[in-house]
Short mmCIF file of C-alpha atoms and ligand atoms in Angstrom, two decimals:
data_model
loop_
_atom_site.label_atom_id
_atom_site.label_comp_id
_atom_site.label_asym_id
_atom_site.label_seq_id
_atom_site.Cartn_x
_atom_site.Cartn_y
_atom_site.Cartn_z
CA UNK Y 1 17.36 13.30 -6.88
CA UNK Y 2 15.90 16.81 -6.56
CA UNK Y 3 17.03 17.75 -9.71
CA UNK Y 4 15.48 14.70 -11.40
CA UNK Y 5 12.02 15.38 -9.73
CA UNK Y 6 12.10 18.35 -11.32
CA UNK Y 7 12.96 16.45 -14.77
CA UNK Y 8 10.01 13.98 -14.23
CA UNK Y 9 7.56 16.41 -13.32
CA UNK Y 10 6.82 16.85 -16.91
CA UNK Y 11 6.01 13.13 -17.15
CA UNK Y 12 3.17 13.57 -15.26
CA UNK Y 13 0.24 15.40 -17.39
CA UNK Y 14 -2.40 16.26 -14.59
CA UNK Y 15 0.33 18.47 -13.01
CA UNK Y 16 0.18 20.44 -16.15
CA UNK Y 17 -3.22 22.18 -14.12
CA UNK Y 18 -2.00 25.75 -13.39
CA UNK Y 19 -0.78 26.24 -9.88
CA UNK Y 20 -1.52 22.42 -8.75
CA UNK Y 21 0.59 21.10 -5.78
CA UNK Y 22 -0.24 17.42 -5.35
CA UNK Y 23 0.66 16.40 -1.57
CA UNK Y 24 -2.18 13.22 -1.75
CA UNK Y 25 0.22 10.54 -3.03
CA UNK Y 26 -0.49 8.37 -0.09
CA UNK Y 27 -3.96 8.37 -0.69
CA UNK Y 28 -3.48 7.43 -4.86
CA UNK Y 29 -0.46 8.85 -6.92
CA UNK Y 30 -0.40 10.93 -10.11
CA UNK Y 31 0.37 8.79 -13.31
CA UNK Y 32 2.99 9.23 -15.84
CA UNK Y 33 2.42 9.38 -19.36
CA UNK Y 34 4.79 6.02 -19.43
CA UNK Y 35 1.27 4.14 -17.89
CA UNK Y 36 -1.13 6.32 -19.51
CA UNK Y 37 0.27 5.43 -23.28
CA UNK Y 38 0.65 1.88 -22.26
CA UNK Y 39 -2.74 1.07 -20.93
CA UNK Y 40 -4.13 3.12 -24.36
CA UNK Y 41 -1.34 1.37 -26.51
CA UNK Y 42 -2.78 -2.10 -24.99
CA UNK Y 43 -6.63 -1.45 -25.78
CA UNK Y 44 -5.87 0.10 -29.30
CA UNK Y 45 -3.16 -2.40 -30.41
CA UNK Y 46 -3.60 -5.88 -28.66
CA UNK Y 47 -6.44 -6.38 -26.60
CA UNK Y 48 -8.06 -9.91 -26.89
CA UNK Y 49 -8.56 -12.76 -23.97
CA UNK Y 50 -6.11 -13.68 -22.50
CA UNK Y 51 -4.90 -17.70 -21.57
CA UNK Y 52 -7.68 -19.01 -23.37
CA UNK Y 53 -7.45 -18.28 -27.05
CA UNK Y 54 -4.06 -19.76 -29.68
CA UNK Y 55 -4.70 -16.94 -32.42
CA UNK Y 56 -1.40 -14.35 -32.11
CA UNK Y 57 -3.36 -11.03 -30.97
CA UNK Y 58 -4.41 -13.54 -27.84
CA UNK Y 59 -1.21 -14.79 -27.13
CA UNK Y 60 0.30 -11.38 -27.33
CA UNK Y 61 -2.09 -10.13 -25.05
CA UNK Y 62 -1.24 -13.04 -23.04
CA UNK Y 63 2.33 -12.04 -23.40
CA UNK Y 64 1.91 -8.58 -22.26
CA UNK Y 65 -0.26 -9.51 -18.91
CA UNK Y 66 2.09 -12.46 -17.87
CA UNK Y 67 5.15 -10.24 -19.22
CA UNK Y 68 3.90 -7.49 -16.48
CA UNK Y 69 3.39 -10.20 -13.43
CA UNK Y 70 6.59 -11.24 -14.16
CA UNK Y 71 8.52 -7.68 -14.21
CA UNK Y 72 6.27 -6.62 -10.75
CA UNK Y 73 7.41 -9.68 -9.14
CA UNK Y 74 11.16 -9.03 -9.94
CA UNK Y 75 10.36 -4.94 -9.09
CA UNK Y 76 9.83 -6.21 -5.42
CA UNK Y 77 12.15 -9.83 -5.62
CA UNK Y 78 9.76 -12.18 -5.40
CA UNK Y 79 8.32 -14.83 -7.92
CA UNK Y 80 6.15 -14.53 -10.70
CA UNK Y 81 4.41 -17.55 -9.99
CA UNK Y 82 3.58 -17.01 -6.35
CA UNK Y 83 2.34 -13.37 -7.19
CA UNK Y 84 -1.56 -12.90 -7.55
CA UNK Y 85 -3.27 -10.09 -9.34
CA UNK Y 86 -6.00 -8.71 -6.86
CA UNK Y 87 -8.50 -5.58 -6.93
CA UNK Y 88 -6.05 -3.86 -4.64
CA UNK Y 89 -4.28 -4.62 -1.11
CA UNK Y 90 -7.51 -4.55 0.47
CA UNK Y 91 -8.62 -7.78 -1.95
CA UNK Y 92 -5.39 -9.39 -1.22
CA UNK Y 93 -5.88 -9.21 2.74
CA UNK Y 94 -9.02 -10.45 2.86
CA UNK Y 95 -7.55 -13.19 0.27
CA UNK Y 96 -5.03 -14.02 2.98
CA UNK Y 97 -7.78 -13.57 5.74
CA UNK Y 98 -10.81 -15.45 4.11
CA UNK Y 99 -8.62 -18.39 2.22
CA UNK Y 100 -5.89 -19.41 4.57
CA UNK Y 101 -7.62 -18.09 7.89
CA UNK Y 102 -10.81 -19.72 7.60
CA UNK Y 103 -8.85 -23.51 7.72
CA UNK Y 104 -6.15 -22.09 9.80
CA UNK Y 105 -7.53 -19.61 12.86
CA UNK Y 106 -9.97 -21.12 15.11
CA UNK Y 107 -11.66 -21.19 18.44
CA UNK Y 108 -8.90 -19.60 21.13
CA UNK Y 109 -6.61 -18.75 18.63
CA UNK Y 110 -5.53 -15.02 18.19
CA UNK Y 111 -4.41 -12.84 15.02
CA UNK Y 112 -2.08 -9.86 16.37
CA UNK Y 113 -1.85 -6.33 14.26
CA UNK Y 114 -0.65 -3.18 15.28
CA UNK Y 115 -2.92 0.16 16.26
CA UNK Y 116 -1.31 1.90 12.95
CA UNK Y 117 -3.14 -0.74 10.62
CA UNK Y 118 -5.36 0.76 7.42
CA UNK Y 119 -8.97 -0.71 8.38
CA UNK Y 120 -7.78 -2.54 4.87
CA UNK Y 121 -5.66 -4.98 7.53
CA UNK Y 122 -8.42 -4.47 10.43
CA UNK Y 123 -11.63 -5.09 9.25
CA UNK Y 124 -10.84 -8.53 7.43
CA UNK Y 125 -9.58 -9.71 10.43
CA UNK Y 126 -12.51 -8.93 12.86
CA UNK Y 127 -14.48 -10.36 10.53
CA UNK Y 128 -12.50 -13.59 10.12
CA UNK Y 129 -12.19 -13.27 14.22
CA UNK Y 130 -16.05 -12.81 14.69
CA UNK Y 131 -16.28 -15.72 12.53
CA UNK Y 132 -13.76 -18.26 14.00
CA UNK Y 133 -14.41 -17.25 17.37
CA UNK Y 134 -10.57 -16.39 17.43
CA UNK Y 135 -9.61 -13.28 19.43
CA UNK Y 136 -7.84 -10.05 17.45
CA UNK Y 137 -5.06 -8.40 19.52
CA UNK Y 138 -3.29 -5.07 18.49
CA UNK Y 139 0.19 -3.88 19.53
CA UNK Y 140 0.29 -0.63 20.74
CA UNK Y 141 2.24 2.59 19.33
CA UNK Y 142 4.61 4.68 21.14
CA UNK Y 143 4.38 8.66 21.62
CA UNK Y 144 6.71 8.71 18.89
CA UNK Y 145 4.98 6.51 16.53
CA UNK Y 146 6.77 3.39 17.05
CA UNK Y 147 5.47 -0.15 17.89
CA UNK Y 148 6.19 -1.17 21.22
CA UNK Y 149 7.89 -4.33 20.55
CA UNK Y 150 7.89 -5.63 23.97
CA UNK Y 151 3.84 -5.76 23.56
CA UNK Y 152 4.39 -8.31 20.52
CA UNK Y 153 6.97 -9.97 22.43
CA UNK Y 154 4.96 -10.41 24.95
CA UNK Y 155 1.90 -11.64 23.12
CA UNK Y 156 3.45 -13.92 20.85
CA UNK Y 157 4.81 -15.50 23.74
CA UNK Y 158 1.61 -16.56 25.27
CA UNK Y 159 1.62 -19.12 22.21
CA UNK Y 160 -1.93 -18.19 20.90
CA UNK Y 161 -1.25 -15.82 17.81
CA UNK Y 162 -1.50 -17.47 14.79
CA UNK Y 163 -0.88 -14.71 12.27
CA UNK Y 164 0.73 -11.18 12.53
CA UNK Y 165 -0.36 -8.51 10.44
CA UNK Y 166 1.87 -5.17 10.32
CA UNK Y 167 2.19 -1.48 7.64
CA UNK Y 168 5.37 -1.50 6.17
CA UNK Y 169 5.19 2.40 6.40
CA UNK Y 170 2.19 3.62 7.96
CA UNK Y 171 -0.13 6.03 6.02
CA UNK Y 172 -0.91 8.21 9.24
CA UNK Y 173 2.22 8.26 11.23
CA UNK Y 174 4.78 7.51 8.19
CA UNK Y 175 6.26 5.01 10.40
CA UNK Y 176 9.15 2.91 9.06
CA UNK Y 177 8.22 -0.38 10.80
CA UNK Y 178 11.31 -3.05 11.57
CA UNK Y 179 9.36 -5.84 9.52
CA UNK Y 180 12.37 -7.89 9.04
CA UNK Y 181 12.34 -8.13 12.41
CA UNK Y 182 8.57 -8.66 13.02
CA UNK Y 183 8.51 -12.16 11.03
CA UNK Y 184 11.86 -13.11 12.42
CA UNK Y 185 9.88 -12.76 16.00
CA UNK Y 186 6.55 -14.46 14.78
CA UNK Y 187 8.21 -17.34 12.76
CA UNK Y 188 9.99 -18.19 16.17
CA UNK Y 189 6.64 -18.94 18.19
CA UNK Y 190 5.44 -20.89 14.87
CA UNK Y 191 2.92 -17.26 13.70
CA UNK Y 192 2.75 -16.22 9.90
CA UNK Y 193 3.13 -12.68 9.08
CA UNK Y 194 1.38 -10.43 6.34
CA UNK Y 195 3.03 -7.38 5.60
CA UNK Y 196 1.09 -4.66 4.23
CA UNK Y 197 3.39 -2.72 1.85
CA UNK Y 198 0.68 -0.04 0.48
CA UNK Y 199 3.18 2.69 1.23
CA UNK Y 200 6.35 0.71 1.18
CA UNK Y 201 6.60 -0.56 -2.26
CA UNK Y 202 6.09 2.96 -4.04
CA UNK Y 203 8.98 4.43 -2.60
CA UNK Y 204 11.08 1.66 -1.04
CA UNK Y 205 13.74 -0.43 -3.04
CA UNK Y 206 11.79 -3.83 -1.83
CA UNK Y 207 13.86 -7.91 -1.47
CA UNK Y 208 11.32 -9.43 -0.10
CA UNK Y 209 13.20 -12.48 0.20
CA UNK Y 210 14.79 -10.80 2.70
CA UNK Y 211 11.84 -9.53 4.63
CA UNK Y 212 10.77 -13.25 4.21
CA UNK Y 213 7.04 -12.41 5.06
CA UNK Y 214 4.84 -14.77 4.62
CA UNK Y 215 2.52 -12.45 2.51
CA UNK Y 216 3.02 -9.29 1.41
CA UNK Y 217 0.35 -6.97 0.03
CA UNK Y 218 0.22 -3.42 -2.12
CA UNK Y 219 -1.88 -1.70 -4.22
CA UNK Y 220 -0.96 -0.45 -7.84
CA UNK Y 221 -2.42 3.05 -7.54
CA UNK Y 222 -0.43 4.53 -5.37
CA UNK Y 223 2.97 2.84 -6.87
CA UNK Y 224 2.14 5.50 -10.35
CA UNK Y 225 -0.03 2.69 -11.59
CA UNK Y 226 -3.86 2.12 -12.66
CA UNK Y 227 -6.18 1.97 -10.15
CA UNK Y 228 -8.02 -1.60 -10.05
CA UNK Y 229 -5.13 -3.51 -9.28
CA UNK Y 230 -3.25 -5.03 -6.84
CA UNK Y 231 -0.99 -7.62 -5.67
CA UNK Y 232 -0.35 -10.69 -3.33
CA UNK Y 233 2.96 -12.17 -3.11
CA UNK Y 234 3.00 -15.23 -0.94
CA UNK Y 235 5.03 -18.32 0.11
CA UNK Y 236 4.62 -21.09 -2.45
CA UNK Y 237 3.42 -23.68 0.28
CA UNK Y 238 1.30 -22.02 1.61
CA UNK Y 239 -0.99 -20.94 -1.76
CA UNK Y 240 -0.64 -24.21 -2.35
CA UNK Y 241 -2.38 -25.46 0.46
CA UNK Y 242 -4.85 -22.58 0.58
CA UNK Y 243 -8.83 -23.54 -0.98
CA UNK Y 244 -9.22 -20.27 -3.53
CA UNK Y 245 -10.68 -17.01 -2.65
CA UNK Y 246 -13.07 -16.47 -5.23
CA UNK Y 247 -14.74 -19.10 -7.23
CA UNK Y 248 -15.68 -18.99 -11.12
CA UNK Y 249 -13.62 -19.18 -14.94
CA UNK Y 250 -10.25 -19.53 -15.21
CA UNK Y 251 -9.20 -20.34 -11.64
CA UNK Y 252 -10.21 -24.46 -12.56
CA UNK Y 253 -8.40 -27.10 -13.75
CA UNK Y 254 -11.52 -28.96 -14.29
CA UNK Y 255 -15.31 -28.30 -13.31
CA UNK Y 256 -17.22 -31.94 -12.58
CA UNK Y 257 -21.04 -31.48 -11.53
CA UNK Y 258 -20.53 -31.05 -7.90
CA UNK Y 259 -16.88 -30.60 -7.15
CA UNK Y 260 -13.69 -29.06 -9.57
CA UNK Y 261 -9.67 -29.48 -9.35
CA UNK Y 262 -8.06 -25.75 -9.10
CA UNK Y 263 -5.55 -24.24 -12.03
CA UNK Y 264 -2.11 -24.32 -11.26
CA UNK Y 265 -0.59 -20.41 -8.89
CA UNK Y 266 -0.85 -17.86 -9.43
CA UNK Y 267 -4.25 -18.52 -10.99
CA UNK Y 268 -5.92 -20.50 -8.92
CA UNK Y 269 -6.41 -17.37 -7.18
CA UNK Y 270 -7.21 -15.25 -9.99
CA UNK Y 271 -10.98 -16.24 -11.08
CA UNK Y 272 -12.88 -14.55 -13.72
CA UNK Y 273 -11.64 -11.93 -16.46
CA UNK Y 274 -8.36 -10.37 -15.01
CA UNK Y 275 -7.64 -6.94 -15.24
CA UNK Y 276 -5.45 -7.25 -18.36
CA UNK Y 277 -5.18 -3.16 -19.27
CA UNK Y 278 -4.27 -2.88 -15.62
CA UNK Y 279 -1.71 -5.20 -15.43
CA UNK Y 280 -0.29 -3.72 -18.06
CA UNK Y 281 0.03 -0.33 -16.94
CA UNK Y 282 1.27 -1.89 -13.04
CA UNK Y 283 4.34 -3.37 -15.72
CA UNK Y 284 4.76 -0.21 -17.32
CA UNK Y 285 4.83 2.15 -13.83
CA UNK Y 286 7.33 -0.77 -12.07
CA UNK Y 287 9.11 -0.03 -15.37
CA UNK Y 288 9.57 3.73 -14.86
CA UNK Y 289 10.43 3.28 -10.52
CA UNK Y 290 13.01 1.63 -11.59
CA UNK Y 291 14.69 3.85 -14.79
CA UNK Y 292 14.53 5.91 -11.85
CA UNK Y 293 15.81 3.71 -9.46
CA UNK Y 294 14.64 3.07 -6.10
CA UNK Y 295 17.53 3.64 -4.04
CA UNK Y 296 16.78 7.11 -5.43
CA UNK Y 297 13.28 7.44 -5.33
CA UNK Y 298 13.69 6.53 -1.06
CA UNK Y 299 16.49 9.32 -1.30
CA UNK Y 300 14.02 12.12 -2.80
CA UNK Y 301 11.45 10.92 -0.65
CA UNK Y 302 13.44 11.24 2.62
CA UNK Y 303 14.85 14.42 1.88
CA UNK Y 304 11.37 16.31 0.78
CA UNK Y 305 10.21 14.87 4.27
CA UNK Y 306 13.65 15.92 6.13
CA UNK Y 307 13.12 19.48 4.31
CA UNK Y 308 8.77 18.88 5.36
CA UNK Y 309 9.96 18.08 8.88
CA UNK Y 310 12.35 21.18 8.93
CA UNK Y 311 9.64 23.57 7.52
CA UNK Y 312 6.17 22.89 9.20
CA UNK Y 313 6.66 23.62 12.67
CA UNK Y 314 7.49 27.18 11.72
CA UNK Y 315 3.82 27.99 11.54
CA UNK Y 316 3.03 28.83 15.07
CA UNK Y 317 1.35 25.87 17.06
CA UNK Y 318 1.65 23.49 14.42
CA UNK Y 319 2.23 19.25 15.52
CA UNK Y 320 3.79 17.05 13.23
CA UNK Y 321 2.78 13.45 13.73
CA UNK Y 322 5.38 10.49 13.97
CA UNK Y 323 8.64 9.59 14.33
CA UNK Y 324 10.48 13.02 14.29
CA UNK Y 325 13.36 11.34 12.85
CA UNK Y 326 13.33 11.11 8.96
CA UNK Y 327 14.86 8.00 8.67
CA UNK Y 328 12.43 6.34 10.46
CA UNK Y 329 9.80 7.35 8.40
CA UNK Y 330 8.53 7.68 4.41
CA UNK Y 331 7.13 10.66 2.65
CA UNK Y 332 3.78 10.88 4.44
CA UNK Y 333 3.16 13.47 7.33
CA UNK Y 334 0.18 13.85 9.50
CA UNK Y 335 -0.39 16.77 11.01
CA UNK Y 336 -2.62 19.13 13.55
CA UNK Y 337 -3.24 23.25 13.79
CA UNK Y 338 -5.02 24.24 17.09
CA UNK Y 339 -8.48 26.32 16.12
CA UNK Y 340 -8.37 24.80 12.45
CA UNK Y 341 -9.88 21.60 12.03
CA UNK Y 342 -8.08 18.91 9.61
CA UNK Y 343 -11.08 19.60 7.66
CA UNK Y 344 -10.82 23.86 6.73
CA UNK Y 345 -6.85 22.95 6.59
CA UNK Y 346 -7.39 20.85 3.66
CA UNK Y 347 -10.62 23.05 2.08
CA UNK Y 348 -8.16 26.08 2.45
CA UNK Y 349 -4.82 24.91 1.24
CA UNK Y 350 -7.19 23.63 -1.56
CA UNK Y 351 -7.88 27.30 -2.33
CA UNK Y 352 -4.17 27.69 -2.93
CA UNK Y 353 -4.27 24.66 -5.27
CA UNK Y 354 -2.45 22.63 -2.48
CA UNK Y 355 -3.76 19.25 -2.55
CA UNK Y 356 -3.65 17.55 1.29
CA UNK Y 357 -6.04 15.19 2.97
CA UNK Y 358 -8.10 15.92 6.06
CA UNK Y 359 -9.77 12.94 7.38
CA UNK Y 360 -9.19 9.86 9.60
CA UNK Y 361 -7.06 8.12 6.68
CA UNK Y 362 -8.91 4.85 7.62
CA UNK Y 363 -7.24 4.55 10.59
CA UNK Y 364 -9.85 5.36 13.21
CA UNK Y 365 -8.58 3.16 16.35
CA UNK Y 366 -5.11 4.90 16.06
CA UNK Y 367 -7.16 8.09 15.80
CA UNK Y 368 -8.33 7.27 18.74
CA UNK Y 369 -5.23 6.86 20.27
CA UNK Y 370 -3.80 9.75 19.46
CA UNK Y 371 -6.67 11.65 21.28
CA UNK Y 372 -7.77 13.34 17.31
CA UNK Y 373 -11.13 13.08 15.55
CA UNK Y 374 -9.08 13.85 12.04
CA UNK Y 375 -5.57 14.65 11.12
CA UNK Y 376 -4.30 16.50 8.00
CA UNK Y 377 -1.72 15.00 5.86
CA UNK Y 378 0.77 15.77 3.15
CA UNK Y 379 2.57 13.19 1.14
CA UNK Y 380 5.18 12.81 -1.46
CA UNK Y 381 6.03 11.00 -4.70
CA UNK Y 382 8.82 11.73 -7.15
CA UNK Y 383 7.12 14.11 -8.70
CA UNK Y 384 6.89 16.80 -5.65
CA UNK Y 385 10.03 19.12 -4.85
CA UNK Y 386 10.80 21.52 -1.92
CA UNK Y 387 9.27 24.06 -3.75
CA UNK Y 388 5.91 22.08 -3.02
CA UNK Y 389 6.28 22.06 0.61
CA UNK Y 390 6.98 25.93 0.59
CA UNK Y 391 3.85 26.56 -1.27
CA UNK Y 392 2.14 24.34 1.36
CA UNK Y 393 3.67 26.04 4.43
CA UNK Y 394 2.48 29.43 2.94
CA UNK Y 395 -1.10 28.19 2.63
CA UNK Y 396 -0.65 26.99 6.43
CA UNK Y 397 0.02 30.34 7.12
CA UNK Y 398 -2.72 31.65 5.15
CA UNK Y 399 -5.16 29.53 6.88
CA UNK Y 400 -4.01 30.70 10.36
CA UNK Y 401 -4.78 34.24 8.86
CA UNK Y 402 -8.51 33.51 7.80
CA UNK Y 403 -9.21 31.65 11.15
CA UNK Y 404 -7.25 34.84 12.75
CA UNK Y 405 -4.95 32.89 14.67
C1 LIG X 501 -1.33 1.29 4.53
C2 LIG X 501 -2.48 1.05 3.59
N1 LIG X 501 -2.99 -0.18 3.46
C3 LIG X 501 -3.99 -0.46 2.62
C4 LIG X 501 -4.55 0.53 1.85
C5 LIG X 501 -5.69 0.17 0.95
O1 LIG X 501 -5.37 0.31 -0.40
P1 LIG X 501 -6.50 -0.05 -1.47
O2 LIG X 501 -7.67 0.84 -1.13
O3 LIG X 501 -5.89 0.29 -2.78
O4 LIG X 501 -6.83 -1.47 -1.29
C6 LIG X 501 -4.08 1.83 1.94
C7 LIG X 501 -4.71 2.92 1.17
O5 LIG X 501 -4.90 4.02 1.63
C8 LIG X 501 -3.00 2.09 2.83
O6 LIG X 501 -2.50 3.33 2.96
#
């Protein structure tokens, strides 16, 4: 697809800025004009409440909200019904964690993730944990950046974990994890599984029948949507049996002075005013993925990180984070220069317009375990090209020139 990333470059006005290189997509992505004119078309043309109201400009923007749950649910193969609008993935774990763990996790029992986790799928759980008195576990990563399966073998078959949490593609180490294969190993031993796809579902053609998580989590802002919106798609059982997260309007069936009935999925677990304009443009960016069409979206981002993987370690002293293999892997790469911290990397390249992050990625116990403080990192999206990653190799070198390595 190299020569359509060069085509849909235009789509995206903020690259319009004169000499900007965006290599931050991990963090949030760039937005095309697609979203941009939606989200604007929706407030200037049919905004109103939605659900509530019978006069036409409501039940068109009724139309247009429910119209985008349902085209995001088919974008990833899942069910309109038993997809929830959140904040963002980190409102949809602690969903999961705070309305299914708190009847379900108790005293002795365990929740297992993996050192690669976002804090996103950490910190809910400690807290849960802390709560519950239920121990949190983690499954260890290879030198290469894989999980060591044998560790979640081994701890689901002491019998205690009740719930796995794993990255789809992990936004440090780029890590392709075998999820499939994850909730095929935890649904044996009786565990649930919630796969956070934060990285996955912007550049991965997603069936998550197939994966056949119980939960699956991402975030529209990094998928070339709005920030302020995310989504939850879980196993219909299982939301139904769940008390709601948040309490308030339009998540009732019926409000009585001391108790109330809940409103049918997916809004039992949407309360308050949902983020209609958002929704919106999450419909309009699933909408442009796919004119492009995943299967080529994965292929541009594995070949940008093939050409990444191919280009970096020609500045002297450079290491590349991960699984050195780009199949294993999406278009996100961590990486270290001895005398430079992450820090001047990313202040410098910034000088050359190169946009990369410096930082701990909110990751800070695999930090740990990779012996680092901070990494840098450059990521892709269909927008980037290989001339990108040339520009950002010659700002490596230019960095090693002003610390006069
Ligand atoms: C793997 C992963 N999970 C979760 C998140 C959290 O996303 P959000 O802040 O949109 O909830 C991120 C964002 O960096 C991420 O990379």
């Amino acid at each position: 697809m190299s020569a359509t990333a060069v085509d849909v470059r235009a789509d995206f006005p903020v690259l319009d800025r004169e000499g900007l290189v965006y290599l931050d997509s991990a963090a949030t992505s760039q937005k095309p004009h697609q979203v941009i004119e939606a989200m604007d078309d929706y407030y200037r043309n049919s905004n109103a409440p939605i659900h509530r109201s019978v006069y036409p400009l409501a039940a068109e923007a009724t139309e247009l909200f429910e119209g985008a749950r349902e085209r995001v649910a088919r974008f990833v193969g899942w069910d309109a019904r038993t997809t929830i609008f959140t904040r963002n993935a980190t409102e949809a774990i602690n969903l999961v964690a705070y309305a299914w763990g708190r009847e379900n996790v108790g005293q002795g029992d365990e929740v297992l993730i993996t050192r690669m986790e976002h804090h996103s799928n950490i910190v809910p759980w400690q807290l849960l944990c802390q709560e519950r008195g239920a121990r949190l576990r983690y499954v260890s990563v290879d030198r290469d950046g894989e999980l060591a399966m044998d560790e979640l073998d081994e701890a689901l078959g002491e019998g205690r974990v009740k719930l796995v949490g794993v990255a789809h593609i992990s936004n440090v180490l780029g890590t392709l994890n075998p999820v499939e294969d994850v909730v095929r190993r935890a649904r044996a031993v009786g565990a649930l599984t919630l796969v956070d796809g934060s990285q996955a579902a912007p550049q991965l053609s997603l069936d998550l029948r197939a994966i056949d998580a119980d939960f699956y989590v991402w975030t529209g802002h990094k998928a070339l949507g709005p920030t302020g919106i995310g989504v939850l798609h879980g196993r219909a059982e299982l939301l139904e049996q769940m008390r709601p997260f948040l309490g308030g309007g339009h998540m009732i069936s019926r409000v009585d002075d001391q108790t109330s009935t809940w409103n049918e999925l997916p809004w039992k677990f949407e309360a308050g005013t949902s983020e209609i304009a958002e929704a919106v443009g999450l419909g309009a960016a699933v909408d442009y993925l796919s004119a492009i069409g995943m299967d080529s979206v994965r292929a541009h981002e594995r070949e940008l990180t093939a050409y990444a993987l191919e280009r970096m370690p020609e500045i002297d002293g450079l290491t590349v984070f991960g699984p050195p293999d780009p199949e294993r892997r999406g278009g996100v790469i961590s990486f270290a220069m001895p005398g430079i911290h992450p820090h001047d990397i990313g202040e410098l390249c910034g000088r050359e317009g190169v946009c990369v992050r410096a930082g701990h990625h909110c990751a800070q116990p695999l930090m740990r375990d990779m012996g680092v403080p901070a990494t840098a990192r450059a990521s892709f999206h269909v927008y980037n090209s290989r001339y990108d990653i040339d520009r950002l190799v010659d700002a490596l070198a230019k960095a090693r020139e002003v610390f006069e390595l």
